[in-house]
Coordinates of C-alpha atoms and ligand atoms in Angstrom, one line a residue:
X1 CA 76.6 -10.9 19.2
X2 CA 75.6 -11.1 15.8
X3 CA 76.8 -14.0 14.1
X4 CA 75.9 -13.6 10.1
X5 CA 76.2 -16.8 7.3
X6 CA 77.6 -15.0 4.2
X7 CA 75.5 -16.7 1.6
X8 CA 77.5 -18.5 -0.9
X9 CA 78.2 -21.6 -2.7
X10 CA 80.7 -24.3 -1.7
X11 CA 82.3 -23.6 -5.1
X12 CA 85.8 -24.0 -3.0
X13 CA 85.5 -27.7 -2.5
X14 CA 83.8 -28.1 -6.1
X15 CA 87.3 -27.2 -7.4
X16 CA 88.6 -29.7 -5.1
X17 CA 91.0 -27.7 -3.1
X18 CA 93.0 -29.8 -0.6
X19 CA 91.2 -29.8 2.4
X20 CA 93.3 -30.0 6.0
X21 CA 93.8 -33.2 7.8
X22 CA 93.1 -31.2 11.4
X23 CA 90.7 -29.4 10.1
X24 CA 87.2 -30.2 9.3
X25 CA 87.2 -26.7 6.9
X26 CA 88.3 -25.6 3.6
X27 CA 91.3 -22.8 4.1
X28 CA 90.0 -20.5 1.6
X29 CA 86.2 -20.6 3.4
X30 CA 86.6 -17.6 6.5
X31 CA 85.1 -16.6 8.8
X32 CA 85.4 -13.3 10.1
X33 CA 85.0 -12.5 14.0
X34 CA 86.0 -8.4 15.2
X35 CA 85.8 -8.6 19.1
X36 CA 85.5 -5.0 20.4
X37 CA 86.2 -4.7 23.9
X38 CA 83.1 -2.5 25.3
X39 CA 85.2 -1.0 28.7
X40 CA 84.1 2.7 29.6
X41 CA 86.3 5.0 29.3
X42 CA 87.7 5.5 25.9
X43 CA 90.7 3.6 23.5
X44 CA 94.0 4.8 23.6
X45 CA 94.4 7.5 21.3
X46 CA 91.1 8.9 22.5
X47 CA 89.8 8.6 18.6
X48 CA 87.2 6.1 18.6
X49 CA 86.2 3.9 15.6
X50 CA 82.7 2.5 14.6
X51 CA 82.6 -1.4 15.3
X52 CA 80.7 -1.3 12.3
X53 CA 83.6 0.2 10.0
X54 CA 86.3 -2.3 12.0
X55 CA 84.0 -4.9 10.8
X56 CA 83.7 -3.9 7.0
X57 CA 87.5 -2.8 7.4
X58 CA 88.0 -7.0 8.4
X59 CA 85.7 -8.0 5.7
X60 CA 88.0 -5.6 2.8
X61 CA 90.8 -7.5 4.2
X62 CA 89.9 -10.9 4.1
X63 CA 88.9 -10.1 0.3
X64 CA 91.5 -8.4 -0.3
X65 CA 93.3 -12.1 -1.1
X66 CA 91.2 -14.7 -2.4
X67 CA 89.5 -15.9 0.5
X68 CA 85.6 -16.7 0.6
X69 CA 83.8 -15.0 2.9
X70 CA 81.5 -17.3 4.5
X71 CA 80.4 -15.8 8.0
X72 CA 81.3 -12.8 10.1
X73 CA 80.5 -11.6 13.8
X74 CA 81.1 -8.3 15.7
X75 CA 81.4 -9.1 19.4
X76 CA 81.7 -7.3 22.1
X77 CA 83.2 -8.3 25.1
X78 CA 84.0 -6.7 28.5
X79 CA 87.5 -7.9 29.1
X80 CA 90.0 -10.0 27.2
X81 CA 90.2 -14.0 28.6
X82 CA 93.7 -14.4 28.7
X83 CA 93.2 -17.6 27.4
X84 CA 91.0 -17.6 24.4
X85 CA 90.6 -13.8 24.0
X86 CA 86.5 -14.4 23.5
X87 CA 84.4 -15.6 26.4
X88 CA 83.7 -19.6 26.5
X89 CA 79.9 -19.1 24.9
X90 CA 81.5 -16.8 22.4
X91 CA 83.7 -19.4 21.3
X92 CA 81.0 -21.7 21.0
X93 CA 78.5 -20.4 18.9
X94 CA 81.5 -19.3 16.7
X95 CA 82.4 -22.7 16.4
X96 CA 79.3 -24.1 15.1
X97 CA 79.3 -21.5 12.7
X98 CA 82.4 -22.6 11.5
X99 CA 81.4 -25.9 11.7
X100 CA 78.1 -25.2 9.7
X101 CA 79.9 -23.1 7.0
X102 CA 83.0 -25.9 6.5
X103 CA 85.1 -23.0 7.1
X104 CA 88.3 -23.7 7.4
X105 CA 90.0 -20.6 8.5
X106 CA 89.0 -17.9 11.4
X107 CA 90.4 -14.6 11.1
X108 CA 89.8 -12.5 14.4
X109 CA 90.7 -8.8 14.0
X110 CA 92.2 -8.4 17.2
X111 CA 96.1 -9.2 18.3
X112 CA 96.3 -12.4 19.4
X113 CA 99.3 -14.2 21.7
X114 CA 100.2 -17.6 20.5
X115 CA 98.8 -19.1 23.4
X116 CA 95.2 -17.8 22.5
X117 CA 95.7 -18.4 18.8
X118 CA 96.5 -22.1 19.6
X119 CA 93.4 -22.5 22.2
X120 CA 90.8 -21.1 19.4
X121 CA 92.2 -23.5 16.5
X122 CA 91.4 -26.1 18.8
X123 CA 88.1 -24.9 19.7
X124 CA 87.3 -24.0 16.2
X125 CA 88.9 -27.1 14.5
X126 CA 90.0 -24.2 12.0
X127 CA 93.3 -21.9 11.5
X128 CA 93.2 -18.8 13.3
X129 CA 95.2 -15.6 12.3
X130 CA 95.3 -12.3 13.8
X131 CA 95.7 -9.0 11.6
X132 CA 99.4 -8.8 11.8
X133 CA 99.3 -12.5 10.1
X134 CA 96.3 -11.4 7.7
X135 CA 98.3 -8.0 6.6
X136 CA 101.4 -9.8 6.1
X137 CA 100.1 -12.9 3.5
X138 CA 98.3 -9.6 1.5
X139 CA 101.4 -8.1 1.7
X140 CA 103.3 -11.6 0.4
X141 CA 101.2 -12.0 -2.1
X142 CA 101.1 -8.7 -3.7
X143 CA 105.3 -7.9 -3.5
X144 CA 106.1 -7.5 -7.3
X145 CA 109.7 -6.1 -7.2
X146 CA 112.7 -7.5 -5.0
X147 CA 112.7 -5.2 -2.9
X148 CA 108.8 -5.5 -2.0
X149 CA 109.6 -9.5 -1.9
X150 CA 112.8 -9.5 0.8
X151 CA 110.8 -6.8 3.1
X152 CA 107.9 -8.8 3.3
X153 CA 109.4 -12.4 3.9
X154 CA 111.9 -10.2 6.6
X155 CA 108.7 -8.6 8.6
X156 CA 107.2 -12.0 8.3
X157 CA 110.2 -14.2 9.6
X158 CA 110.2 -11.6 12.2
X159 CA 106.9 -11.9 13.0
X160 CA 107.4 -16.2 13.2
X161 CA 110.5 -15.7 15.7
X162 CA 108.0 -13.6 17.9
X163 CA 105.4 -16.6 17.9
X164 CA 107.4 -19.5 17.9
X165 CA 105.3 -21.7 20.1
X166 CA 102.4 -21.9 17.7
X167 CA 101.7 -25.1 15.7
X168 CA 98.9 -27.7 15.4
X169 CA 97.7 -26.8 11.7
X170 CA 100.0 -27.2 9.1
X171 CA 98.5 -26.1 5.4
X172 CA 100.2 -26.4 2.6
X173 CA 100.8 -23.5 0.2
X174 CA 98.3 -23.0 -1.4
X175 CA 97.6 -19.4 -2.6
X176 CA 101.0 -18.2 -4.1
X177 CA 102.5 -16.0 -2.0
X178 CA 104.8 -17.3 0.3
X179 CA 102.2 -19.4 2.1
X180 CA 102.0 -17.3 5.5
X181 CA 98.9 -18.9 6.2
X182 CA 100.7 -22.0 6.7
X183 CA 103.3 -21.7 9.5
X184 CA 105.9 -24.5 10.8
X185 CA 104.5 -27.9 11.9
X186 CA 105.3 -29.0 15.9
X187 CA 108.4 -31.2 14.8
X188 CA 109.3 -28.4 12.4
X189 CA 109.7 -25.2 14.6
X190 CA 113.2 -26.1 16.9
X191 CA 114.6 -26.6 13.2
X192 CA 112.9 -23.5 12.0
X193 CA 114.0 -21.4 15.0
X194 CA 117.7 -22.1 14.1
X195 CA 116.8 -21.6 10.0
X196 CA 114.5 -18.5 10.7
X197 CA 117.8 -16.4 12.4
X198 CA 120.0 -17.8 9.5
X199 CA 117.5 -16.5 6.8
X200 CA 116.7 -13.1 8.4
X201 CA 120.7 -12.7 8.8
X202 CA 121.0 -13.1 4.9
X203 CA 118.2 -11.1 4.0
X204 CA 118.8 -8.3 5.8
X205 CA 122.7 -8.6 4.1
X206 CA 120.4 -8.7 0.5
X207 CA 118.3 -5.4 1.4
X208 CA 121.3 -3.6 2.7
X209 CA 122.5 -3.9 -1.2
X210 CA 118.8 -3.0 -2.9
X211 CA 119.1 -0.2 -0.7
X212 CA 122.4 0.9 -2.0
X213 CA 121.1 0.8 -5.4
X214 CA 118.4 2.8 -4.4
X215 CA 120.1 5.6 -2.7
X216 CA 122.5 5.8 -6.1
X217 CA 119.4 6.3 -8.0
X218 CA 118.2 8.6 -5.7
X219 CA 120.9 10.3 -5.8
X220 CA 121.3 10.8 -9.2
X221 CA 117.6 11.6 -9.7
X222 CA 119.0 14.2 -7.3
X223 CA 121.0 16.2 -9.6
X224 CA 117.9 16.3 -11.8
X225 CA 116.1 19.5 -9.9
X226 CA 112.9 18.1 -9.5
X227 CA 111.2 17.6 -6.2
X228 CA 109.5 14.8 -5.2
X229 CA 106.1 15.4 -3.9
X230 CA 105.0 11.7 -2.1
X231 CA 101.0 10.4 -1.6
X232 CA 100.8 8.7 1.7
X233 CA 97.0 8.2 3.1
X234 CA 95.1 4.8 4.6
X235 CA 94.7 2.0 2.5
X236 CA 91.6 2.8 -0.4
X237 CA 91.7 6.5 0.3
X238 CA 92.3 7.0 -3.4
X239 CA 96.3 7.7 -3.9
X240 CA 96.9 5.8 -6.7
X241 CA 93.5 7.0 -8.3
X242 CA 94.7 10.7 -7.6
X243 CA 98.4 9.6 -9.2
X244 CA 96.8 8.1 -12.1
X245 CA 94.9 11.5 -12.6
X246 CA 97.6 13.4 -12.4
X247 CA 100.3 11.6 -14.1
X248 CA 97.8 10.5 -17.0
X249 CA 99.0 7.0 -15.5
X250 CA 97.5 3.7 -15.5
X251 CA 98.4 2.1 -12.0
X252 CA 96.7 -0.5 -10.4
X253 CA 93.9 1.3 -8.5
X254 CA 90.4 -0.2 -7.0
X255 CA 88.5 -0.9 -4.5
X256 CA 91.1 -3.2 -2.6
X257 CA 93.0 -2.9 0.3
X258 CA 96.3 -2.6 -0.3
X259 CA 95.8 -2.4 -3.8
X260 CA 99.2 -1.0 -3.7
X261 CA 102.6 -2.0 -2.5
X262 CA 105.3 -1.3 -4.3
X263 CA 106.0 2.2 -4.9
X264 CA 105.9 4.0 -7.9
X265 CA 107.7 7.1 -9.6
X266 CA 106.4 9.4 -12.5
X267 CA 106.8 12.8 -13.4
X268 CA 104.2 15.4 -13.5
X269 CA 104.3 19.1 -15.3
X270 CA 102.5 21.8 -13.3
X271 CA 100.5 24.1 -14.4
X272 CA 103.5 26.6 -14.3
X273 CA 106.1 24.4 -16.2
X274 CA 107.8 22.9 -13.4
X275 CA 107.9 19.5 -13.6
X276 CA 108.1 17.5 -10.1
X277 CA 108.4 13.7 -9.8
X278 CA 105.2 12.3 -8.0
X279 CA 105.4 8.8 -5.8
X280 CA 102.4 6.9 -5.1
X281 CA 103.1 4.5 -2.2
X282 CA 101.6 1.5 0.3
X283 CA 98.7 2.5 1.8
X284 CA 98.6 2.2 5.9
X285 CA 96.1 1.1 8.2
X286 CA 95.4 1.0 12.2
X287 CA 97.7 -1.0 13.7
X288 CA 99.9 -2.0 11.1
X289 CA 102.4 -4.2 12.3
X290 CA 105.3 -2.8 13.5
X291 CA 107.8 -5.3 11.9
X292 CA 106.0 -3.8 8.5
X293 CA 106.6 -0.5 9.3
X294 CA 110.2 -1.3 10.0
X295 CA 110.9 -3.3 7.1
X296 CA 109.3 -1.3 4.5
X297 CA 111.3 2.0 6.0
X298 CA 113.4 1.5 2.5
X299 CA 110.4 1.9 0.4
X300 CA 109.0 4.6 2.2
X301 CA 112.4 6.4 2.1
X302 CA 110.8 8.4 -0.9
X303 CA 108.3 9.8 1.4
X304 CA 110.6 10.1 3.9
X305 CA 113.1 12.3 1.3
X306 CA 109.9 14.1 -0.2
X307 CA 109.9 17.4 -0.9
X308 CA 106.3 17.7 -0.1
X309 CA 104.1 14.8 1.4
X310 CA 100.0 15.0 0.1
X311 CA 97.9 13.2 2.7
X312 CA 95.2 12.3 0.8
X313 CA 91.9 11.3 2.9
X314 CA 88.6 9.9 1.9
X315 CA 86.1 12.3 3.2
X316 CA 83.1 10.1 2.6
X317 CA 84.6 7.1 5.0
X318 CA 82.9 7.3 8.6
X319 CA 86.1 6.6 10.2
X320 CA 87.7 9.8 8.4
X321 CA 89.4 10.8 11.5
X322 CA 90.2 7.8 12.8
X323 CA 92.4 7.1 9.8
X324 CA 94.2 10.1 9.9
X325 CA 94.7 10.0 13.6
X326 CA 96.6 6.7 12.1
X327 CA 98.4 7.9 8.9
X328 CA 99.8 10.7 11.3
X329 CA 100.8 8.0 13.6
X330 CA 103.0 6.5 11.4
X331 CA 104.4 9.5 9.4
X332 CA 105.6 9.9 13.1
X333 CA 107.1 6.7 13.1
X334 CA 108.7 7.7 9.5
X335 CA 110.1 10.4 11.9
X336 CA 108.4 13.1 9.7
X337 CA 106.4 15.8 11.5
X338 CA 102.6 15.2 10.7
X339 CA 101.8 18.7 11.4
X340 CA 104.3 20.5 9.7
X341 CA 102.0 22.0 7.3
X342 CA 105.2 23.8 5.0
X343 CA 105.4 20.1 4.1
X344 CA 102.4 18.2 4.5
X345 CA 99.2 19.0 2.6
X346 CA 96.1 17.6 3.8
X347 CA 93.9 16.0 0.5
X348 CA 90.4 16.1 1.0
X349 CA 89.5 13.0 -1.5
X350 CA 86.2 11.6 -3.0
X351 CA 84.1 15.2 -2.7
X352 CA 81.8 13.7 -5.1
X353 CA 80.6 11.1 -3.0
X354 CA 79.1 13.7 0.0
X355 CA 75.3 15.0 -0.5
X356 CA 75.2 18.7 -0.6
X357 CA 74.9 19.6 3.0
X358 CA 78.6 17.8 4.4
X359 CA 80.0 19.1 0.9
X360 CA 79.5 22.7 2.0
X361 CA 80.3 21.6 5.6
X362 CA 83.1 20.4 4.4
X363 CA 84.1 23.2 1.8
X364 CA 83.4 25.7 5.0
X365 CA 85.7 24.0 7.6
X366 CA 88.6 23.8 4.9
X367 CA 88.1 26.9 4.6
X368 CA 88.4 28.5 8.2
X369 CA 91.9 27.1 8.3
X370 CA 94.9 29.1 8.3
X371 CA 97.2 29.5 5.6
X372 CA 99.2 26.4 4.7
X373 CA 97.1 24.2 6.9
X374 CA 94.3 24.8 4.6
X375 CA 93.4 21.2 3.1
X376 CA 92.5 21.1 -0.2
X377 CA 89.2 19.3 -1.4
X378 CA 89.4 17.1 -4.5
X379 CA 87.6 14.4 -6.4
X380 CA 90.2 12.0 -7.8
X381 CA 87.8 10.5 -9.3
X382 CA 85.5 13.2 -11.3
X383 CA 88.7 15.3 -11.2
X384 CA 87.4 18.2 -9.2
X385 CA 89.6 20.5 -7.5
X386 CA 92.8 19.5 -9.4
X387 CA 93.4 22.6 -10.6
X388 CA 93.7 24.5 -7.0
X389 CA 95.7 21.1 -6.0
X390 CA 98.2 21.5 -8.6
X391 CA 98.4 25.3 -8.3
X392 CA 99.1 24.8 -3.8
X393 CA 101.9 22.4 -5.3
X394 CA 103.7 24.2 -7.0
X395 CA 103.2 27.1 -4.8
X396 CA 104.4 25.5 -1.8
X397 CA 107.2 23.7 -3.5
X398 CA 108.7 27.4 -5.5
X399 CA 108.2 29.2 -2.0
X400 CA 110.0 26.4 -0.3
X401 CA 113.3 26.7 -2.1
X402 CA 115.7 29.4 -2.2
X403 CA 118.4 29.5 -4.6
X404 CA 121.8 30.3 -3.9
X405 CA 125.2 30.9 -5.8
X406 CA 128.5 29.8 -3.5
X407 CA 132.1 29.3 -4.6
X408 CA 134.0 26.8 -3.1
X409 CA 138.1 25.8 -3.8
X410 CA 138.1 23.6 -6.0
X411 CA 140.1 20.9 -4.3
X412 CA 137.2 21.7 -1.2
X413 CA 136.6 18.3 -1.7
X414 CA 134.3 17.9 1.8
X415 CA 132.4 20.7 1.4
X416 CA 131.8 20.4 -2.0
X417 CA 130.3 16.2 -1.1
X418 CA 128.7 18.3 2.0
X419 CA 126.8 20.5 -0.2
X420 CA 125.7 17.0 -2.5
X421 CA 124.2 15.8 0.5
X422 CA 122.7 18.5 1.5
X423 CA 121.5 20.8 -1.1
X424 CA 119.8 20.1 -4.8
X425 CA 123.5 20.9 -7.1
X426 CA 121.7 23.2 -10.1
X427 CA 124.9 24.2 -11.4
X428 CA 128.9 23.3 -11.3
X429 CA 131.3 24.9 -13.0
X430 CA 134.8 25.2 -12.6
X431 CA 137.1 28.1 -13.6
X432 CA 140.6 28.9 -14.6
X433 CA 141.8 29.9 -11.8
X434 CA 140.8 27.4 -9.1
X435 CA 137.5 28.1 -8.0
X436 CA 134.4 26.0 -8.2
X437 CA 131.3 28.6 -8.7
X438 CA 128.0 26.4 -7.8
X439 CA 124.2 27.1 -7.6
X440 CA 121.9 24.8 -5.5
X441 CA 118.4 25.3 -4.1
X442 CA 117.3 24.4 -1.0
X443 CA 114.3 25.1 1.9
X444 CA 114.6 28.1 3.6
X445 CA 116.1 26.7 7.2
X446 CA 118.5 25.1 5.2
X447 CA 119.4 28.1 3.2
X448 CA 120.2 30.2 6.2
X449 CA 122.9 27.5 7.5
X450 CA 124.7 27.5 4.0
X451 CA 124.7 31.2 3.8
X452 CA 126.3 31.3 6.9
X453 CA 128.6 28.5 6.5
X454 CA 129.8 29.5 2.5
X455 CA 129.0 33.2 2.7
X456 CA 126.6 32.3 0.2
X457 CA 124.4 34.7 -1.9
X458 CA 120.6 34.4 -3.2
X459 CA 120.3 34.2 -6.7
X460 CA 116.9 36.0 -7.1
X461 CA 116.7 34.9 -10.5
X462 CA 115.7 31.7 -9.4
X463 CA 113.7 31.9 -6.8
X464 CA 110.2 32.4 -8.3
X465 CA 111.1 28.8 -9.3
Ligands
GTP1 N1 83.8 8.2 -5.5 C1 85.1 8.3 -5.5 N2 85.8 7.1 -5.5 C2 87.2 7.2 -5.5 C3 87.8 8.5 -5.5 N3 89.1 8.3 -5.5 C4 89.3 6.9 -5.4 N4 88.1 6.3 -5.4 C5 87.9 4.9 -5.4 O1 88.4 4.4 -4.2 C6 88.9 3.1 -4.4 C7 90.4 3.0 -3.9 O2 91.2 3.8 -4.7 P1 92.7 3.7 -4.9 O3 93.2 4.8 -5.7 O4 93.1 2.3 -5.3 O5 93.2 3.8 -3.4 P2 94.6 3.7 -2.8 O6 94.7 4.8 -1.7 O7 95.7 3.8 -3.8 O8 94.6 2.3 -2.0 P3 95.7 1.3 -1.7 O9 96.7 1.2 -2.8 O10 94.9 0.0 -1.5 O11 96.3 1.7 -0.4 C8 88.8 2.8 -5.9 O12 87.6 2.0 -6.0 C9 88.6 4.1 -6.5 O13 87.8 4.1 -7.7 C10 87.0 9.7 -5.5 O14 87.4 10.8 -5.6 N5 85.6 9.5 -5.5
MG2 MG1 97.1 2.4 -4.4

């Protein structure tokens, strides 16, 4: 094990920040500790990480609040203690390093039970929190609309019912947020197990409406015929970076994890005209917590709905395929089809930062793939490649959709909400005589099923898009 002092200055205390009765620390002093368990054999998944990158990944995330980094430690171990995760001597020399450093807090990258995350505070005479707590207090504290807000605190009360033995430490809030870090007191939790269903009841009740509201907008962004083309990659592959290029945008991008959360809609003209309404969204990351994945299904409805999904990767990062391997695992979870390549278009992102020899590597092996699986390499940053980007967009998205005229009775009242729900309505108009004449455009499958259904007929006119 390498145990490593981050040099800095004990500028938290200067600013006399409240420091904990049970602990010795400051709460804003961590210190970092990634366990990797060294077993032969392989992870599950069979795609392998660097330690190294896990460790850096930990670091980004600890600074991704304001937390100061004051130690950090890569340890590998040959099996999990069922008690305290880390072997006794582990836990030792961490704990002088935590006593050394006044830290205050211990973040350990790995997931924890309650049971071990209660035996390390008091062998640390620090907090502990595992990733899923870590994600979730980043998540807290950068929620900006409602909806971001009621997801959040619903993932996280879910996450507290799951736990509810823990205790000991009790901080205060301190950081905004909603105070994850701190957690119920002993005396408080039986109070807060009855509270905690209560509050999760009535949230849930509260997203149910935002989620009306957004479906209505949705659907009436829907009678406007553009498609929605959705970025989805790992946290700082450089979505919102891309966005901004190609809206001409200014959203929050940088060198942050989970720089974004809440998503955002603009529209974009193509090259050919068209205009299509881009969506730059949360970032994910390996093992994101399932209870985030499940609350922030709403938000990630636009991806969900997209027309076309860009899966923007940073080719530069080590763990390139690792992250993908993850991204994909959760576009499963989305239930979208990772490899469905009429829909998903793999974004080979930050070109510019590869030397010459894995730039042509790279340039070569995107192009030995077939047809639509063909990724598309790009610098969001120099701008590089958005030309050939833009052009596959619009491409893909005018040989998606096939236009078709159909008339309906006019007092067809189902098959006329039918065809809302299930087609883009270009065109409505209603005759003399009793007959609704409508155009809509839709993806190919689809198009077969309404031909067949409606005895509709192609429009050609439209179908260059
Ligand atoms: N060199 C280089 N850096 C890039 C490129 N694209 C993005 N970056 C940088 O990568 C970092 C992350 O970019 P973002 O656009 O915020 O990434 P994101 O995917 O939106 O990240 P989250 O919102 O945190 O999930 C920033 O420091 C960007 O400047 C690129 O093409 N080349
Ligand atoms: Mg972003």
């Amino acid at each position: 094990m390498e145990l490593k002092a981050a040099r800095t200055s004990h500028a938290g205390r200067a600013a006399g920040l409240p420091v904990e009765n049970e602990t010795a620390g400051d709460a804003t002093r961590v210190v970092v500790i990634v366990p990797h368990v060294t077993r032969r054999g392989g992870g599950e998944g069979g795609v392998r990480r660097s330690p190294e990158a896990r460790l850096d990944e930990a670091i980004g995330l600890v600074l991704a609040i304001d937390l100061k980094l004051v130690g950090s430690a890569l340890i590998g171990l040959s099996q999990v203690r069922p008690a305290t995760y880390l072997g006794s001597g582990k836990v030792e020399e961490i704990a002088e390093l935590v006593k050394a450093e006044e830290a205050g807090l211990v973040f350990v990258d790995a997931p924890l039970s309650p049971v071990q995350q209660r035996n390390l505070e008091k062998a640390f005479a620090a907090k502990v929190i595992d990733r899923t707590a870590l994600i979730l207090e980043i998540f807290g504290q950068r929620a900006r609309t409602k909806e971001g807000v009621l997801q959040v605190e619903l993932a996280h009360l879910n996450y507290q019912r799951s736990r509810l033995v823990r205790s000991w430490t009790h901080l205060e809030r301190q950081r905004g947020g909603f105070g994850f870090l701190g957690g119920p007191g002993e005396t408080q939790i039986e109070a807060d197990r009855r509270l905690i269903g209560d509050r999760i009841l009535k949230i849930e009740r509260e997203l149910e409406q935002v989620k009306r509201t957004r479906a209505l907008h949705r659907a009436s962004r829907k009678k406007v015929p553009y498609p929605v083309v959705a970025l989805v990659g790992y946290t700082n592959a450089g979505k919102s970076t891309l966005f901004n290029r190609l809206t001409r945008s200014d959203v929050m991008a940088q060198d942050l994890l989970f720089a974004t959360l809440d998503p955002t809609l603009r529209a974009v003209q193509l090259p050919t005209g068209d205009k299509v309404i881009l969506s730059d969204t949360v970032g994910f990351i390996s093992d994101l917590p399932t209870q985030l994945v499940a609350a922030f299904r709403a938000t990630l409805e636009e991806v969900i709905e997209a027309d076309l999904i860009l899966h923007v990767r940073d080719m530069a990062h080590e763990d390139a395929d690792a992250q993908a391997h993850d991204v994909k695992g959760v576009l499963g979870d989305l239930d979208i089809d990772p490899e469905d390549d009429h829909r998903v278009i793999e974004v080979w992102n930050k070109i510019d930062r590869l030397d010459d020899e894995s730039r042509a590597g790279l340039f070569n092996t995107a192009a030995r793939r077939e047809g639509d699986a063909r990724p598309i390499p790009v610098s969001a940053l120099t701008g590089e490649g958005m030309e050939p980007l833009l052009a596959t967009i619009s491409q893909r998205l005018s040989r998606e959709r096939i236009s078709l005229a159909i008339d309906l009775d006019a007092a067809d009242g189902g098959n006329l909400s039918w065809l809302y729900r299930h087609s883009e309505v270009l065109e409505r108009r209603e005759d003399g005589e009793g007959r609704l004449h409508l155009a809509v455009r839709v993806p190919p499958d689809r198009a077969e099923q309404i031909e067949r259904r409606f005895g509709a007929r192609r429009i050609a006119r439209t179908a260059e898009g």
